[in-house]
Amino acid sequence: MNPRYYVEGLIAVFIFGITPVFIKEVSANAFTIGVVRLSIGIVFLYFLARHSNLKKLNLKEWRALLWIGLLFGAHWVTYFISVKMSTPSMAILSVSSFGVHMIYLNWLIKGVKPRLTDVAAVMIAVVGIFLIIPDFDLQNDVTAGILIGLCSALFFAILPFVQQRHQHIDSMSRAFGQYTFAMLVFLLFSAKTNWNLTQIDWIYLAILGVICTVVAHTLWLRASTMLPPTNTSLIFYLGSPIAMFTSYLFLNEEMSSSKLIGAGLIISANIFGVLMRRSGKKRPA
């Protein structure tokens, strides 16, 4: 396997890890951030997907892209709100629970019953989430942000099942459709967007649009296409400690012992689940 794809995957995950810091720092709200990032992504991917490929898509395939885009839009809007309400590290840790969601979704959607090791992974992650929640009070922004982040993780976990059913559509066309129809979700909140921004806000938005959207997602698309799924899953979970470190370094976010232990449990549970699924696939039927 070409090591270049591992490097590209690592670069993408590093960018994913620092993205929540820019989301938190920019004065634009979650809806404005989404509109700007998606607009830049749509323009770029339109040329990358090639107009000729898009013209070949039939109505059924466009409907599939609509569902993919709506799921992605729901994931993004809840993720951005989670970052704004809580902290970058808490938001990305909440979304990192998507691997746990995939265990029971695999059962509901594909009929694959969870094994004892899967149940153990879920329980470990639940304990980790319990530890990172500061106060079980919905009036607490951090707690509310974490719960919204868990909803974002659910949308993110459903997305691969839909993507797999329509993998015959080329990846760039799927990415274009994902961004284009995700915009519909953000346009529902267009009245809530805020555009009274400073120069530094626009610089942050440009970084979010070009570096954190176009560059990171293009690199991740290439890496996740060329590398084994287990490897990309393990690489993806490096984003959580990166977000925690950058949030501590640049935003002075407090890193209590319970938060660190909880983070360790969530990340470990997901990695454990990935490794168990990998070993399960190697066993003879």
Coordinates of C-alpha atoms in Angstrom, one line a residue:
M1 CA 0.0 0.0 0.0
N2 CA 1.4 3.4 -1.0
P3 CA 2.5 5.2 2.2
R4 CA 1.3 8.5 0.6
Y5 CA -2.3 7.7 1.4
Y6 CA -1.4 7.2 5.1
V7 CA 0.3 10.6 5.1
E8 CA -2.7 12.2 3.4
G9 CA -5.0 10.5 6.0
L10 CA -2.9 11.8 8.9
I11 CA -2.9 15.3 7.4
A12 CA -6.7 15.3 7.0
V13 CA -7.2 14.1 10.6
F14 CA -4.9 16.7 11.9
I15 CA -6.9 19.3 10.1
F16 CA -10.1 17.7 11.5
G17 CA -8.6 18.0 14.9
I18 CA -7.9 21.7 14.8
T19 CA -11.2 22.6 12.9
P20 CA -13.3 22.9 16.1
V21 CA -10.9 25.5 17.5
F22 CA -11.7 27.8 14.5
I23 CA -15.4 27.0 14.7
K24 CA -15.3 28.1 18.4
E25 CA -13.2 31.2 17.8
V26 CA -15.1 32.7 14.8
S27 CA -17.9 35.1 15.7
A28 CA -20.1 33.6 13.0
N29 CA -22.8 31.2 14.3
A30 CA -23.2 27.6 13.4
F31 CA -25.6 28.3 10.4
T32 CA -23.3 31.0 8.9
I33 CA -20.3 28.7 9.2
G34 CA -22.2 25.9 7.4
V35 CA -23.3 28.1 4.5
V36 CA -19.8 29.5 3.9
R37 CA -18.1 26.1 4.1
L38 CA -20.6 24.3 1.9
S39 CA -20.6 27.2 -0.7
I40 CA -16.8 26.9 -1.1
G41 CA -17.0 23.1 -1.1
I42 CA -19.8 23.0 -3.7
V43 CA -17.9 25.3 -6.1
F44 CA -14.7 23.3 -5.8
L45 CA -16.3 19.8 -6.1
Y46 CA -18.5 20.9 -9.1
F47 CA -15.3 21.2 -11.2
L48 CA -13.7 18.2 -9.6
A49 CA -16.7 15.9 -10.1
R50 CA -16.9 17.0 -13.8
H51 CA -20.2 18.2 -15.3
S52 CA -20.2 15.2 -17.7
N53 CA -20.3 12.7 -14.8
L54 CA -23.2 14.6 -13.1
K55 CA -25.2 14.6 -16.3
K56 CA -25.1 10.8 -16.4
L57 CA -26.9 10.5 -13.0
N58 CA -30.5 9.3 -13.2
L59 CA -33.4 10.4 -11.0
K60 CA -33.0 7.5 -8.6
E61 CA -29.3 8.4 -8.1
W62 CA -30.1 12.1 -7.5
R63 CA -32.6 11.0 -4.8
A64 CA -29.9 8.9 -3.2
L65 CA -27.6 12.0 -3.2
L66 CA -30.5 14.0 -1.7
W67 CA -30.7 11.6 1.3
I68 CA -26.9 11.6 1.7
G69 CA -26.8 15.4 1.7
L70 CA -29.6 15.8 4.2
L71 CA -27.9 13.3 6.6
F72 CA -24.6 15.1 6.2
G73 CA -26.3 18.5 6.7
A74 CA -27.9 17.3 9.9
H75 CA -24.6 16.0 11.1
W76 CA -22.8 19.2 10.4
V77 CA -25.4 21.6 11.8
T78 CA -25.6 19.6 15.1
Y79 CA -21.8 19.3 15.2
F80 CA -21.3 23.1 14.8
I81 CA -23.9 23.8 17.4
S82 CA -22.2 21.3 19.8
V83 CA -18.9 23.1 19.4
K84 CA -20.4 26.5 20.0
M85 CA -22.4 25.4 23.0
S86 CA -19.7 23.3 24.7
T87 CA -16.0 23.1 23.9
P88 CA -14.0 21.9 20.9
S89 CA -12.8 18.8 22.7
M90 CA -16.2 17.9 24.2
A91 CA -17.9 18.3 20.8
I92 CA -15.4 16.1 18.9
L93 CA -15.4 13.5 21.7
S94 CA -19.2 13.3 21.5
V95 CA -19.1 12.9 17.7
S96 CA -16.4 10.2 18.2
S97 CA -19.0 8.0 19.7
F98 CA -20.3 7.3 16.1
G99 CA -18.5 4.0 16.2
V100 CA -20.6 2.9 19.1
H101 CA -23.8 4.0 17.2
M102 CA -22.7 1.8 14.3
I103 CA -22.8 -1.3 16.4
Y104 CA -26.6 -1.2 17.0
L105 CA -27.3 0.4 13.6
N106 CA -25.5 -2.6 12.0
W107 CA -28.0 -4.8 13.9
L108 CA -31.1 -2.7 12.9
I109 CA -30.1 -2.1 9.3
K110 CA -28.2 -5.2 8.3
G111 CA -29.4 -7.7 10.9
V112 CA -25.8 -8.3 12.3
K113 CA -26.3 -9.0 16.0
P114 CA -23.8 -7.4 18.3
R115 CA -21.3 -9.7 20.1
L116 CA -20.3 -9.6 23.7
T117 CA -17.3 -7.5 22.8
D118 CA -19.5 -5.0 21.0
V119 CA -21.7 -4.7 24.1
A120 CA -18.5 -4.2 26.2
A121 CA -17.4 -1.4 23.8
V122 CA -20.7 0.3 24.2
M123 CA -20.6 0.1 28.0
I124 CA -17.1 1.5 28.1
A125 CA -18.1 4.4 25.9
V126 CA -21.1 5.2 28.0
V127 CA -19.0 5.4 31.1
G128 CA -16.6 7.7 29.3
I129 CA -19.5 10.0 28.3
F130 CA -20.8 10.0 31.9
L131 CA -17.3 11.2 33.0
I132 CA -17.0 14.0 30.5
I133 CA -20.5 15.5 31.2
P134 CA -19.9 18.2 33.9
D135 CA -23.5 18.4 35.2
F136 CA -26.7 16.5 34.2
D137 CA -28.6 19.8 33.8
L138 CA -29.8 20.9 30.3
Q139 CA -29.4 24.5 31.5
N140 CA -25.7 23.8 31.4
D141 CA -24.4 24.7 27.9
V142 CA -21.6 22.1 28.0
T143 CA -24.0 19.3 28.9
A144 CA -26.5 20.4 26.2
G145 CA -23.7 20.7 23.7
I146 CA -22.5 17.1 24.4
L147 CA -26.0 15.7 24.0
I148 CA -26.3 17.6 20.6
G149 CA -22.9 16.2 19.7
L150 CA -24.2 12.7 20.4
C151 CA -27.1 13.4 18.0
S152 CA -24.5 14.5 15.4
A153 CA -22.7 11.2 15.9
L154 CA -25.9 9.3 15.1
F155 CA -26.3 11.1 11.8
F156 CA -22.6 10.5 11.0
A157 CA -23.0 6.8 11.8
I158 CA -26.0 6.4 9.5
L159 CA -24.2 8.1 6.6
P160 CA -21.8 5.2 5.7
F161 CA -24.8 2.7 5.4
V162 CA -26.4 5.0 2.9
Q163 CA -23.1 5.7 1.1
Q164 CA -22.4 1.9 0.8
R165 CA -25.7 1.3 -0.9
H166 CA -24.8 3.8 -3.6
Q167 CA -21.1 3.3 -4.0
H168 CA -21.6 2.7 -7.7
I169 CA -21.9 6.5 -8.0
D170 CA -18.3 7.9 -8.3
S171 CA -16.9 9.4 -5.1
M172 CA -16.5 13.0 -6.4
S173 CA -20.1 13.0 -7.6
R174 CA -21.3 11.7 -4.2
A175 CA -19.2 14.3 -2.5
F176 CA -20.7 17.1 -4.6
G177 CA -24.2 15.8 -4.0
Q178 CA -23.5 15.5 -0.3
Y179 CA -22.4 19.2 0.0
T180 CA -25.1 20.5 -2.4
F181 CA -28.1 18.9 -0.6
A182 CA -26.6 19.5 2.8
M183 CA -27.0 23.2 2.0
L184 CA -30.8 22.7 2.1
V185 CA -30.5 22.0 5.8
F186 CA -28.6 25.2 6.5
L187 CA -30.9 27.2 4.2
L188 CA -33.8 26.3 6.5
F189 CA -32.0 28.4 9.1
S190 CA -31.0 31.2 6.8
A191 CA -32.9 33.8 8.9
K192 CA -30.6 32.9 11.8
T193 CA -27.3 33.5 10.0
N194 CA -25.2 36.4 11.1
W195 CA -23.0 38.4 8.7
N196 CA -21.9 41.3 10.8
L197 CA -18.3 39.9 11.0
T198 CA -14.8 41.3 11.5
Q199 CA -11.9 40.9 9.2
I200 CA -10.4 38.1 11.4
D201 CA -13.8 36.3 11.3
W202 CA -13.6 36.3 7.5
I203 CA -10.0 34.9 7.7
Y204 CA -11.2 32.1 10.0
L205 CA -14.1 31.4 7.6
A206 CA -11.7 31.2 4.7
I207 CA -9.5 28.8 6.6
L208 CA -12.6 26.7 7.5
G209 CA -13.8 26.7 3.9
V210 CA -10.6 26.1 2.0
I211 CA -8.3 24.2 4.4
C212 CA -10.8 22.5 6.7
T213 CA -13.3 21.7 4.0
V214 CA -11.8 21.4 0.6
V215 CA -8.3 20.3 1.5
A216 CA -9.1 18.1 4.5
H217 CA -12.1 16.3 3.0
T218 CA -10.4 15.8 -0.4
L219 CA -7.4 14.2 1.3
W220 CA -9.7 12.1 3.5
L221 CA -11.7 11.0 0.5
R222 CA -8.6 9.8 -1.2
A223 CA -7.2 8.1 1.9
S224 CA -10.4 6.4 2.9
T225 CA -10.9 5.1 -0.7
M226 CA -7.4 3.6 -1.0
L227 CA -6.8 2.4 2.6
P228 CA -8.4 -0.6 4.4
P229 CA -11.5 0.6 6.4
T230 CA -10.0 -0.6 9.7
N231 CA -6.9 1.6 9.1
T232 CA -8.9 4.7 8.3
S233 CA -11.1 4.2 11.3
L234 CA -8.0 4.0 13.6
I235 CA -6.5 7.1 12.0
F236 CA -9.8 9.0 12.3
Y237 CA -9.8 8.6 16.1
L238 CA -6.5 10.5 16.3
G239 CA -8.6 13.7 15.8
S240 CA -9.9 13.6 19.3
P241 CA -6.6 14.0 21.2
I242 CA -5.5 16.6 18.6
A243 CA -8.7 18.6 19.3
M244 CA -8.2 18.3 23.1
F245 CA -4.5 19.4 22.9
T246 CA -5.2 22.4 20.6
S247 CA -8.2 23.5 22.7
Y248 CA -6.1 23.3 25.8
L249 CA -3.2 25.2 24.1
F250 CA -5.1 28.0 22.3
L251 CA -8.4 28.3 24.2
N252 CA -7.1 27.4 27.7
E253 CA -9.8 24.7 28.1
E254 CA -9.5 23.0 31.4
M255 CA -8.5 19.3 31.2
S256 CA -9.7 17.7 34.5
S257 CA -8.8 14.2 35.4
S258 CA -12.4 13.0 34.9
K259 CA -12.4 14.6 31.4
L260 CA -9.1 12.9 30.4
I261 CA -10.2 9.5 31.8
G262 CA -13.6 9.8 30.0
A263 CA -11.9 10.8 26.8
G264 CA -9.6 7.9 27.1
L265 CA -12.5 5.5 27.6
I266 CA -14.5 6.8 24.6
I267 CA -11.6 6.6 22.3
S268 CA -10.5 3.2 23.6
A269 CA -14.0 1.8 23.3
N270 CA -14.2 2.8 19.6
I271 CA -10.7 1.5 18.8
F272 CA -11.5 -1.7 20.6
G273 CA -14.7 -2.1 18.6
V274 CA -12.8 -1.5 15.3
L275 CA -10.2 -4.1 16.2
M276 CA -12.8 -6.7 17.3
R277 CA -14.7 -6.2 14.0
R278 CA -11.4 -6.6 12.1
S279 CA -10.6 -9.9 13.9
G280 CA -14.2 -11.1 13.4
K281 CA -13.8 -10.7 9.7
K282 CA -10.6 -12.8 9.7
R283 CA -12.3 -15.8 11.3
P284 CA -13.5 -18.5 9.0
A285 CA -17.2 -18.9 8.6

